[in-house]
Coordinates of N, CA, C and O in Angstrom, one line a residue:
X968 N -55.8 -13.1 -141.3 CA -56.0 -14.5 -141.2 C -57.4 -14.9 -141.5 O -57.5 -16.1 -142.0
X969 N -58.4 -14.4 -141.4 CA -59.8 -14.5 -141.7 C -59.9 -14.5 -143.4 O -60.4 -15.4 -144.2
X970 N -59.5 -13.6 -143.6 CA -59.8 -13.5 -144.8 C -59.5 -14.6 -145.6 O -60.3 -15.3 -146.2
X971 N -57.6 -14.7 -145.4 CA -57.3 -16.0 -145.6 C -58.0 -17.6 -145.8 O -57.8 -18.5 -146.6
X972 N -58.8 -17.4 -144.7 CA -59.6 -18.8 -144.3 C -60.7 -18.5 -144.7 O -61.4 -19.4 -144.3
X973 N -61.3 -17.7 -145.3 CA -62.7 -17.1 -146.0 C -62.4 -17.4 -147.5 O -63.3 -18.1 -148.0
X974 N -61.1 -17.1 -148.4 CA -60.3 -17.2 -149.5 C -60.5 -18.7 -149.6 O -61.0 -19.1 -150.6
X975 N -60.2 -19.5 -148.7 CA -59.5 -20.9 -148.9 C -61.1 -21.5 -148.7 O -61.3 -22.4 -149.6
X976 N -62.1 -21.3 -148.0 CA -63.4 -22.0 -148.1 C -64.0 -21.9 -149.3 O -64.8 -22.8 -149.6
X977 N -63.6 -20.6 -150.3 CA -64.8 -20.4 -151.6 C -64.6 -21.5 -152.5 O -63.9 -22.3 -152.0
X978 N -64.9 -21.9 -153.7 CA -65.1 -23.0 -154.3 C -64.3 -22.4 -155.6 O -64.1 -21.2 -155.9
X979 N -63.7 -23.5 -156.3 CA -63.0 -23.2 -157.3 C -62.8 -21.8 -158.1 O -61.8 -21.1 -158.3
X980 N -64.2 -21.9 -158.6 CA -64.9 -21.2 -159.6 C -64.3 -19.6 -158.9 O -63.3 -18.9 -159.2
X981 N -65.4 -19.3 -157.7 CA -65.3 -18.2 -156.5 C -63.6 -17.7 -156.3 O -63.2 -16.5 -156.2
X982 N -63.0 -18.7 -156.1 CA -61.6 -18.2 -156.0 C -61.0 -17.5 -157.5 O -60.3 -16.5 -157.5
X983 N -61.3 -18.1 -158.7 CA -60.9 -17.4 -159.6 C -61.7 -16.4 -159.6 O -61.0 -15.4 -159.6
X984 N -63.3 -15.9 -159.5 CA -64.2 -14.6 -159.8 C -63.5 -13.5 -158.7 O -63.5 -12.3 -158.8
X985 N -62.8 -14.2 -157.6 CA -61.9 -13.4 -156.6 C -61.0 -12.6 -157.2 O -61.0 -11.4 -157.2
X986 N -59.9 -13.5 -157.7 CA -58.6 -12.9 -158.2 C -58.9 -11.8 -159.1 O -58.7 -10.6 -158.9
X987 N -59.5 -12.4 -160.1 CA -59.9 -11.4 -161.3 C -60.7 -10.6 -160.8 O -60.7 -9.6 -161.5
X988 N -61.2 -10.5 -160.3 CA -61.9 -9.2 -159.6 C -60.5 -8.1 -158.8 O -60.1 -7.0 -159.1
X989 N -60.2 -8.7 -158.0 CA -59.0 -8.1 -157.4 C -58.0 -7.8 -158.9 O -57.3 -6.8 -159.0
X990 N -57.9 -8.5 -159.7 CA -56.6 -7.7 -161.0 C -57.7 -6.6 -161.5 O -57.4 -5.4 -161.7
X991 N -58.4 -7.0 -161.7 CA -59.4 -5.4 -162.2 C -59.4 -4.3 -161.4 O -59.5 -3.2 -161.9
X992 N -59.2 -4.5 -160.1 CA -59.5 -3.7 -159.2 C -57.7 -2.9 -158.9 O -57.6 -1.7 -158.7
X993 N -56.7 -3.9 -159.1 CA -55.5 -2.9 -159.2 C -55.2 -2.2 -160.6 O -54.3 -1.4 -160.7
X994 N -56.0 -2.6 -161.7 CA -55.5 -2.0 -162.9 C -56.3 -1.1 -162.7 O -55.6 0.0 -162.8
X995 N -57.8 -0.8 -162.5 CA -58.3 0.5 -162.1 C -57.8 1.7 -161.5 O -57.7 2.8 -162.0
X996 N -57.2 1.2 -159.9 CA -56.3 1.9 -159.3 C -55.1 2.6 -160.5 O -55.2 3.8 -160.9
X997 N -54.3 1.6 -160.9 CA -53.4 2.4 -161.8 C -53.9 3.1 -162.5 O -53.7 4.3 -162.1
X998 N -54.8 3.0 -163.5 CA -55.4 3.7 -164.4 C -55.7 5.3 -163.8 O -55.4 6.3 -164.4
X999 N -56.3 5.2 -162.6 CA -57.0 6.7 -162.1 C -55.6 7.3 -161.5 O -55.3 8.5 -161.5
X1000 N -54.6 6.0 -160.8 CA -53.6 6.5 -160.0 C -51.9 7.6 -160.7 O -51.1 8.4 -160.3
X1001 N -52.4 6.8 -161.8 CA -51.1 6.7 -162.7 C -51.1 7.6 -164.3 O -50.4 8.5 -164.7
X1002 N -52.1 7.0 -165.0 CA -52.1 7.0 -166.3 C -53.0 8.0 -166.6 O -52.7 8.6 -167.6
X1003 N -54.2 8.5 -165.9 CA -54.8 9.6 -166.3 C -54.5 10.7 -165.5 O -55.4 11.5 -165.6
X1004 N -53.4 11.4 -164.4 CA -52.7 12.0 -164.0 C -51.9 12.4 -164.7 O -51.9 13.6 -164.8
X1005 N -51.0 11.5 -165.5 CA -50.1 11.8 -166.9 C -50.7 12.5 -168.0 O -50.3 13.6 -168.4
X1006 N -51.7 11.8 -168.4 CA -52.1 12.2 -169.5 C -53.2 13.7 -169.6 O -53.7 14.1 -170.6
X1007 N -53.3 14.2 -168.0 CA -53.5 15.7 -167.6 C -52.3 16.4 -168.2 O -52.3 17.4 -168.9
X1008 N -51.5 15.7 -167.6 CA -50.4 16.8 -167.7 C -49.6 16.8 -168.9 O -48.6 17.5 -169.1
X1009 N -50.2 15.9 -169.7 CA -49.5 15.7 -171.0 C -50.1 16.9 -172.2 O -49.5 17.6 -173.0
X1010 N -51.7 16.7 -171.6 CA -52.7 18.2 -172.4 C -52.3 19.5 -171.8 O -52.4 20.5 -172.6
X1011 N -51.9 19.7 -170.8 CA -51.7 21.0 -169.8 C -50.3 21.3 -170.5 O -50.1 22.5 -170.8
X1012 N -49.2 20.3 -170.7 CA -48.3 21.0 -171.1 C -48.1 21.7 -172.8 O -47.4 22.6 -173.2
X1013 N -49.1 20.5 -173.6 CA -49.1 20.4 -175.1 C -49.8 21.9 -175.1 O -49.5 22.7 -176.0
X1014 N -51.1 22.4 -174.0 CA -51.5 23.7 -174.2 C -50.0 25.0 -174.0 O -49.6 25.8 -174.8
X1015 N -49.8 24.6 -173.1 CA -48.5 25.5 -172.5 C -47.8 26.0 -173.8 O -47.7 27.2 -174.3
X1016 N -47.1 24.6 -174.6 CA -46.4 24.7 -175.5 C -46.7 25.7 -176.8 O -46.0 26.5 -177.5
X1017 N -48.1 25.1 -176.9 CA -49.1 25.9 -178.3 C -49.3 27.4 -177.7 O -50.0 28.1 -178.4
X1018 N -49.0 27.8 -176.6 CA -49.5 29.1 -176.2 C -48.3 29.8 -176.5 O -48.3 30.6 -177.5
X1019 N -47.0 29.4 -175.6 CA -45.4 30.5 -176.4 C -45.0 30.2 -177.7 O -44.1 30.6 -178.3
X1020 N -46.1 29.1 -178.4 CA -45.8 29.0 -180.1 C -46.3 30.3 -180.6 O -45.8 30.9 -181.5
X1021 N -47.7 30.6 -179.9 CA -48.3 31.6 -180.4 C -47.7 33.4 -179.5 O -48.0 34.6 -179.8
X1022 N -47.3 33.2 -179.1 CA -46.2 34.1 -178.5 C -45.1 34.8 -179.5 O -45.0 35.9 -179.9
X1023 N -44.2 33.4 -179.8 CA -43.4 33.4 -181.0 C -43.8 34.2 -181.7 O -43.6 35.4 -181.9
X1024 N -45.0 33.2 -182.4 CA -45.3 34.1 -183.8 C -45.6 35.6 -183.6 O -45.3 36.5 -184.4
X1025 N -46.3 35.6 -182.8 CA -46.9 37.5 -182.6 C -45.4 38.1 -182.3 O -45.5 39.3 -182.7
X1026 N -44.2 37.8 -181.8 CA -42.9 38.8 -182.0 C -42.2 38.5 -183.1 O -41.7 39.4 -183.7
X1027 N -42.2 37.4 -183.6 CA -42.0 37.0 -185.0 C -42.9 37.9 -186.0 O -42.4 38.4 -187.0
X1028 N -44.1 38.0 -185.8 CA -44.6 39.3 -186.9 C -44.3 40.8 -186.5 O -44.1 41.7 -187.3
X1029 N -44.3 40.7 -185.2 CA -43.7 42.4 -185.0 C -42.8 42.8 -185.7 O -42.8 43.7 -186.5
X1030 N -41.3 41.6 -185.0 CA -40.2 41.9 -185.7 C -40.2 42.4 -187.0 O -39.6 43.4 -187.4
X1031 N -41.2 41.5 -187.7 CA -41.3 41.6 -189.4 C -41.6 43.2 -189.7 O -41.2 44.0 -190.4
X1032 N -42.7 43.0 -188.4 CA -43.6 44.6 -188.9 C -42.2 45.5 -189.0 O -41.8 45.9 -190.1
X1033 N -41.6 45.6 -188.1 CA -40.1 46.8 -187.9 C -39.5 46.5 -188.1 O -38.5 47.1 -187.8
X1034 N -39.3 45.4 -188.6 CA -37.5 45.1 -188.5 C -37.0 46.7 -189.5 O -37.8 47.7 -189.4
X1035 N -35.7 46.7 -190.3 CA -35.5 47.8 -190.9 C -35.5 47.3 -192.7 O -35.3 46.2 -193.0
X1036 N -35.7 48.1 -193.4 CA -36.2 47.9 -194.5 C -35.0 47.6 -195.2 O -33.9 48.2 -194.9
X1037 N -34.8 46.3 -196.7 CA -34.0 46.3 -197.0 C -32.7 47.5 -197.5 O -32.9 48.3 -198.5
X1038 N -31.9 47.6 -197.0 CA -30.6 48.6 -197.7 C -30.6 49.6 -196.9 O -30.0 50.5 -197.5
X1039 N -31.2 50.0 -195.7 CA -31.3 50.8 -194.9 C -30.6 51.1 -193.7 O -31.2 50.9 -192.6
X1040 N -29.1 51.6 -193.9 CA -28.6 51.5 -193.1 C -28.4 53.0 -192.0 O -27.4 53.2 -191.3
X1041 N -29.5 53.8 -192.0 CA -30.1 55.1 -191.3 C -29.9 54.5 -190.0 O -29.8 53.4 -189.6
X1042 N -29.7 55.9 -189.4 CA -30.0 55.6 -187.8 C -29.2 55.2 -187.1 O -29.3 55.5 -185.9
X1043 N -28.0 54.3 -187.6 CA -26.6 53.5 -187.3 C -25.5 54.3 -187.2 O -24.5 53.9 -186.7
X1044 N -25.6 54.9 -187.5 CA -24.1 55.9 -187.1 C -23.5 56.1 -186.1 O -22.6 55.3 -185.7
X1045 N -24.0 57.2 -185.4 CA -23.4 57.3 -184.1 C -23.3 56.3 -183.3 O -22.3 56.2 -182.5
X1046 N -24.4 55.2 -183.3 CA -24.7 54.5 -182.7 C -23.5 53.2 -182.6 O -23.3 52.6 -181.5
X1047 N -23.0 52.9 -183.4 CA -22.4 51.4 -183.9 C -21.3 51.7 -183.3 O -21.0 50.5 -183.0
X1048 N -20.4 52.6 -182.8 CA -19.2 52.7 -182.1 C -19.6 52.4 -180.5 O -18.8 51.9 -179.7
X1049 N -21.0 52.9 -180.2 CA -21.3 53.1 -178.5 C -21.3 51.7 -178.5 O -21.4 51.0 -179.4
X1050 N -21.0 51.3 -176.4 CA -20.7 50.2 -176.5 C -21.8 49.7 -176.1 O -22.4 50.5 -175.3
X1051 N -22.4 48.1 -176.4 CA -23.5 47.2 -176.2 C -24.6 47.6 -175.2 O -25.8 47.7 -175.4
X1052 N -23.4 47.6 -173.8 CA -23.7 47.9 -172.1 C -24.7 49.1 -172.5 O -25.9 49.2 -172.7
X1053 N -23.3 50.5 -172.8 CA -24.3 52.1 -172.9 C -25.3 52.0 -173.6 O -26.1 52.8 -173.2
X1054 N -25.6 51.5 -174.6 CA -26.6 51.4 -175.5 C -27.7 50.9 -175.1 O -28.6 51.5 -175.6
X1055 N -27.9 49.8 -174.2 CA -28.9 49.3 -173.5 C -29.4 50.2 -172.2 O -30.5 50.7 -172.0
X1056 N -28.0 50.1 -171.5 CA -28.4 51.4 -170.5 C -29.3 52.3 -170.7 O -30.3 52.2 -170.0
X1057 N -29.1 53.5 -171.9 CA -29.4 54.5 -172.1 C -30.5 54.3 -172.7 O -31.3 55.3 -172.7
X1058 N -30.9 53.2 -173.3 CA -32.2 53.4 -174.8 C -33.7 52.5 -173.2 O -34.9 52.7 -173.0
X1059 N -32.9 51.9 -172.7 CA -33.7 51.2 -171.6 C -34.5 52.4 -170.5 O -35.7 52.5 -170.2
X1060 N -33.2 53.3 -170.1 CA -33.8 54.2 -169.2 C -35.1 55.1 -170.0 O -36.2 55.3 -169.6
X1061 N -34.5 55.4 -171.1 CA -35.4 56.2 -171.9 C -36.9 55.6 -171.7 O -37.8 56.2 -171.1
X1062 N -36.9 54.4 -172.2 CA -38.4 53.7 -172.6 C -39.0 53.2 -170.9 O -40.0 52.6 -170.3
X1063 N -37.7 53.9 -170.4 CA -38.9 53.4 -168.7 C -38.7 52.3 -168.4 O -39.5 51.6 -167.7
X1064 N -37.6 51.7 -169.0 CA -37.2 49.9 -169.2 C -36.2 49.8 -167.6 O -36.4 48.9 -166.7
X1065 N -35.4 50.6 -167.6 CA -34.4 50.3 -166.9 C -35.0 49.6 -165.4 O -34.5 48.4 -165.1
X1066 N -35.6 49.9 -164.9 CA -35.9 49.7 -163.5 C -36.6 48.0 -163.3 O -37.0 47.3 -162.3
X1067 N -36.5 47.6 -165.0 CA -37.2 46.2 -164.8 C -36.2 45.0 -165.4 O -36.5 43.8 -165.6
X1068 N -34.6 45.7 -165.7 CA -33.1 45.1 -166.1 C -32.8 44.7 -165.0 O -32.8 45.2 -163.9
X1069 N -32.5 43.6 -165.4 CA -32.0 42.7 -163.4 C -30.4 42.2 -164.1 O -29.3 42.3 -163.4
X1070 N -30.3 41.7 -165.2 CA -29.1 41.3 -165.6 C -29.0 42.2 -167.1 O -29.9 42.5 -167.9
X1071 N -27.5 42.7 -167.3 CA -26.8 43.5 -168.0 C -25.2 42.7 -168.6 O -24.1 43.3 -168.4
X1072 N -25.3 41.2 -169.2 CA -24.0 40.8 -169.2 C -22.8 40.6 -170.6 O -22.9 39.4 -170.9
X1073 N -22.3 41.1 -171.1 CA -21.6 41.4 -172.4 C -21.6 39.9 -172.8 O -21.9 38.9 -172.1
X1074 N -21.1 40.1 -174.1 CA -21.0 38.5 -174.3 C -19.9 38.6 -175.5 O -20.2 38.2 -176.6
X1075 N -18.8 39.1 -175.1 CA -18.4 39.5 -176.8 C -18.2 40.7 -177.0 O -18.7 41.4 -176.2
X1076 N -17.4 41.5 -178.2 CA -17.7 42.4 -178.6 C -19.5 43.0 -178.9 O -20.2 43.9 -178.5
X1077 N -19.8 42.0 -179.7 CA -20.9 42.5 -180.4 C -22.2 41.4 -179.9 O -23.0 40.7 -180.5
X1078 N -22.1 41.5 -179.1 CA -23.7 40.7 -178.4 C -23.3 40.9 -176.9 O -22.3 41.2 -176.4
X1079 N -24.9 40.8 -176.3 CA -25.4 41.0 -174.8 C -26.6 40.2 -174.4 O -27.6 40.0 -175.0
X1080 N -26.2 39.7 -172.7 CA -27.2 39.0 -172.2 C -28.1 39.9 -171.4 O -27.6 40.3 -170.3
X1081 N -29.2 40.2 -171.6 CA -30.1 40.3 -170.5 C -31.2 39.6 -169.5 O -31.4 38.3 -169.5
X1082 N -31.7 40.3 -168.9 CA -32.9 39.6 -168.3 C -33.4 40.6 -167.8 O -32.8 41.5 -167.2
X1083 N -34.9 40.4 -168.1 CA -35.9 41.3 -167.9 C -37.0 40.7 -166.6 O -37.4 39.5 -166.6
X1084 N -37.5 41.5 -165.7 CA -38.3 40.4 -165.0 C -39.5 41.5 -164.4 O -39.4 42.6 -163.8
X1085 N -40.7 40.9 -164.8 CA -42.1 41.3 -164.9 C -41.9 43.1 -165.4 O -41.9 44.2 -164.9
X1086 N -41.8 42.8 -166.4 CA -41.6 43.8 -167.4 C -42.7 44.2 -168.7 O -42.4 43.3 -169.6
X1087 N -43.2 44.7 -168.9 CA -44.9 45.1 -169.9 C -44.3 44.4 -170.6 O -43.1 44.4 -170.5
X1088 N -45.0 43.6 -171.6 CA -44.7 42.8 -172.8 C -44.6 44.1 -173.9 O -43.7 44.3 -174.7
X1089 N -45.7 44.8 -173.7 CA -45.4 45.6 -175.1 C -44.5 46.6 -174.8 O -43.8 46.7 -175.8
X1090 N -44.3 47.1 -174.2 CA -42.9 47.7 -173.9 C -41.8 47.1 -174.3 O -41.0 47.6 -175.2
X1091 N -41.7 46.2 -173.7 CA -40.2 45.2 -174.1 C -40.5 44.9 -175.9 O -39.5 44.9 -176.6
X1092 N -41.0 44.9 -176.1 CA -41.6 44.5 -177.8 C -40.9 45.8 -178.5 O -40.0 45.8 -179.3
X1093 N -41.7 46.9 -177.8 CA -41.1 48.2 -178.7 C -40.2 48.4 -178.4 O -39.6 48.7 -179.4
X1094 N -39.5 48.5 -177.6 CA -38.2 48.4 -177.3 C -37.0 48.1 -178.1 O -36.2 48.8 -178.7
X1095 N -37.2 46.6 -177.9 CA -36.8 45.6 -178.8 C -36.6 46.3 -180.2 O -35.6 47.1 -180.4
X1096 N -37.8 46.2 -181.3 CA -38.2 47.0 -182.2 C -37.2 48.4 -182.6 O -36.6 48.6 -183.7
X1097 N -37.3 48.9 -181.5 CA -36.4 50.3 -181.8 C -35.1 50.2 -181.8 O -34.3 50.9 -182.5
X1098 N -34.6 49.0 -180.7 CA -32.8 48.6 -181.0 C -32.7 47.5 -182.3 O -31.7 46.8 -182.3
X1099 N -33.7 47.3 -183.5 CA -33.3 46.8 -184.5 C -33.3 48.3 -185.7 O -32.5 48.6 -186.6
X1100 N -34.6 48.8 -185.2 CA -34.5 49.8 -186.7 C -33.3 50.9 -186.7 O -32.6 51.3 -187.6
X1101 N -33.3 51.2 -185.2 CA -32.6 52.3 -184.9 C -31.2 52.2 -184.9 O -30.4 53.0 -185.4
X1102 N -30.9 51.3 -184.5 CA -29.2 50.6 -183.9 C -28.8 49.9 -184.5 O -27.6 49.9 -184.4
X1103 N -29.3 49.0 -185.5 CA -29.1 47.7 -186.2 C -28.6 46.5 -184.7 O -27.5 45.9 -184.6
X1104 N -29.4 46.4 -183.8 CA -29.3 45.4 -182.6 C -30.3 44.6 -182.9 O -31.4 45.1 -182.9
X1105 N -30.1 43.2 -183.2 CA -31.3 42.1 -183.4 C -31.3 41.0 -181.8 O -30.4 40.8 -180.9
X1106 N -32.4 40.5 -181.9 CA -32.6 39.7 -181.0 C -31.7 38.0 -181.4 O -32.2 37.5 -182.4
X1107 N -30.8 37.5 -180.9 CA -30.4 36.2 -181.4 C -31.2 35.7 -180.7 O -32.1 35.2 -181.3
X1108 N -31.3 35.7 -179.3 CA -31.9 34.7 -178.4 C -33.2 35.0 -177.8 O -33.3 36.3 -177.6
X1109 N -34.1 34.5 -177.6 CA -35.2 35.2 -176.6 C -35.9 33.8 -176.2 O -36.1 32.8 -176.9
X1110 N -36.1 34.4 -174.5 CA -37.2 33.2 -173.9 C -37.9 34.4 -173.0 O -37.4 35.4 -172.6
X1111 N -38.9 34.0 -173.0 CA -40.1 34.7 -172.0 C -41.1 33.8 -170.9 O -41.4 32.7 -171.1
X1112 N -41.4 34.4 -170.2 CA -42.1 33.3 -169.2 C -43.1 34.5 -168.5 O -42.7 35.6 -168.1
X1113 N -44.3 34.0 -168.6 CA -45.6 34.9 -168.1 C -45.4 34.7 -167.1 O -44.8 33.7 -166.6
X1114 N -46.2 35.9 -166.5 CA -45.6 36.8 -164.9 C -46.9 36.4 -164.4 O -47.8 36.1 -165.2
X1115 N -47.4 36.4 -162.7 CA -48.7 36.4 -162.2 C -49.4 37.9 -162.9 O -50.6 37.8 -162.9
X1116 N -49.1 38.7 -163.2 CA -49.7 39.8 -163.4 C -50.1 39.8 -165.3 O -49.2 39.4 -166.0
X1117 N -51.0 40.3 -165.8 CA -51.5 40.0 -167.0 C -50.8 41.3 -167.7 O -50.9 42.4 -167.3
X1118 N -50.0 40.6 -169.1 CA -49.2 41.8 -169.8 C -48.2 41.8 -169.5 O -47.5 42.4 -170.3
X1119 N -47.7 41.3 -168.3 CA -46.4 41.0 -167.6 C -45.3 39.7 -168.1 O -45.6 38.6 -167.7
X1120 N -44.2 40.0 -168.8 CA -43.0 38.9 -168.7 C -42.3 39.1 -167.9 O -42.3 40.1 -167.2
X1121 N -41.2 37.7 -167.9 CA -40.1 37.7 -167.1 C -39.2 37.2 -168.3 O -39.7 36.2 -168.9
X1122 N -38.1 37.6 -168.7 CA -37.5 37.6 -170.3 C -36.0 37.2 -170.1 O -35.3 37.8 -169.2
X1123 N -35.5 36.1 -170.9 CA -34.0 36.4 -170.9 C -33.6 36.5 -172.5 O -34.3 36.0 -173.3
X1124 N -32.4 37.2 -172.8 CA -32.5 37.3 -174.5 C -31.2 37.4 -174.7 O -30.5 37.4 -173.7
X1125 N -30.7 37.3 -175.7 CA -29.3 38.1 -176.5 C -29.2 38.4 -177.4 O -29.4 37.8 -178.5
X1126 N -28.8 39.9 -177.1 CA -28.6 41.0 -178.5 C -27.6 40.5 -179.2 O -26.7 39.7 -178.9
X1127 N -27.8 41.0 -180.6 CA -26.6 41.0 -181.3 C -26.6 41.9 -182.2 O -27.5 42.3 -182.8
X1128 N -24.9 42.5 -182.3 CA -24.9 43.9 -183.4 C -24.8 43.3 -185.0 O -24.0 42.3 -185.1
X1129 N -25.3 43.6 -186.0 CA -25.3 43.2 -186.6 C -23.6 43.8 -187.2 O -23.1 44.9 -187.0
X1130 N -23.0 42.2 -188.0 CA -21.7 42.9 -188.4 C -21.4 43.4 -189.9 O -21.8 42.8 -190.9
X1131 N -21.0 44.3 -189.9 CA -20.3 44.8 -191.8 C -19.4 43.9 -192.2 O -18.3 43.6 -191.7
X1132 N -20.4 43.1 -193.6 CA -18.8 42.2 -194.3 C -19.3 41.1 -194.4 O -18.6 40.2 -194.8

């Protein structure tokens, strides 16, 4: 009520230098409340983004590094009958992988879903690697998400056998 009657005594002029003072004073508010909160998190995530771009590309050059060389179909023999599951099983336990496999789920004759969780990055890399040159098994899918621990992912992917024909 004071205020009110403090408002209503000032002089024309004073009552407009009021208002506009008060609209400056809530667009401020917004500004710190609203719009530069956003636009934190608009840089935080555009970094986030540019960081698994550069993720990509470094398994994107591995792959390149190993993939298997044109017309090379070595190494695939025995292997191409065993089924997706034993194949993962077995090549996983080998590399010390197994104990960090949380999901094992077919998808198909010839593809599989995993998930890997806080699992060495370069491990899972060579890994990977070894079920393309060795097996003819390529990655169709992959997502990764950094672990609190440095070197560490948490991975979900899908294999796929490569088919004849």
């Amino acid at each position: 009520m004071r205020v009110r009657q403090w408002f209503e005594n000032l002089a024309a002029r004073e009552k407009a230098l009021v208002l506009a003072a008060g609209v400056l004073a809530v667009i401020a508010f917004f500004v710190i409340a609203v719009v530069r909160p956003l636009a934190q998190d608009q840089r935080r995530l555009g970094q986030q983004v540019a960081d698994k771009q550069a993720v990509l590309e470094d398994i994107e050059r591995v792959a390149a590094r190993f993939g298997p060389a044109p017309g090379n179909n070595t190494g695939q023999g025995n292997t191409s009958t065993e089924s997706l599951v034993v194949l993962v099983d077995r090549t996983t336990r080998t590399r010390g992988l197994g104990a960090y496999l949380r999901r094992n789920e077919p998808d198909g004759a010839a593809s599989i879903r995993l998930r890997f969780e806080n699992v060495p990055f370069d491990d899972l890399v060579a890994w990977l690697a070894e079920m393309q040159v060795a097996h003819g098994i390529g990655v169709a899918n992959f997502n990764a998400e950094s672990t609190a621990t440095a070197g560490r992912v948490s991975a979900n992917m899908q294999l796929s056998r490569a088919t004849n024909g």
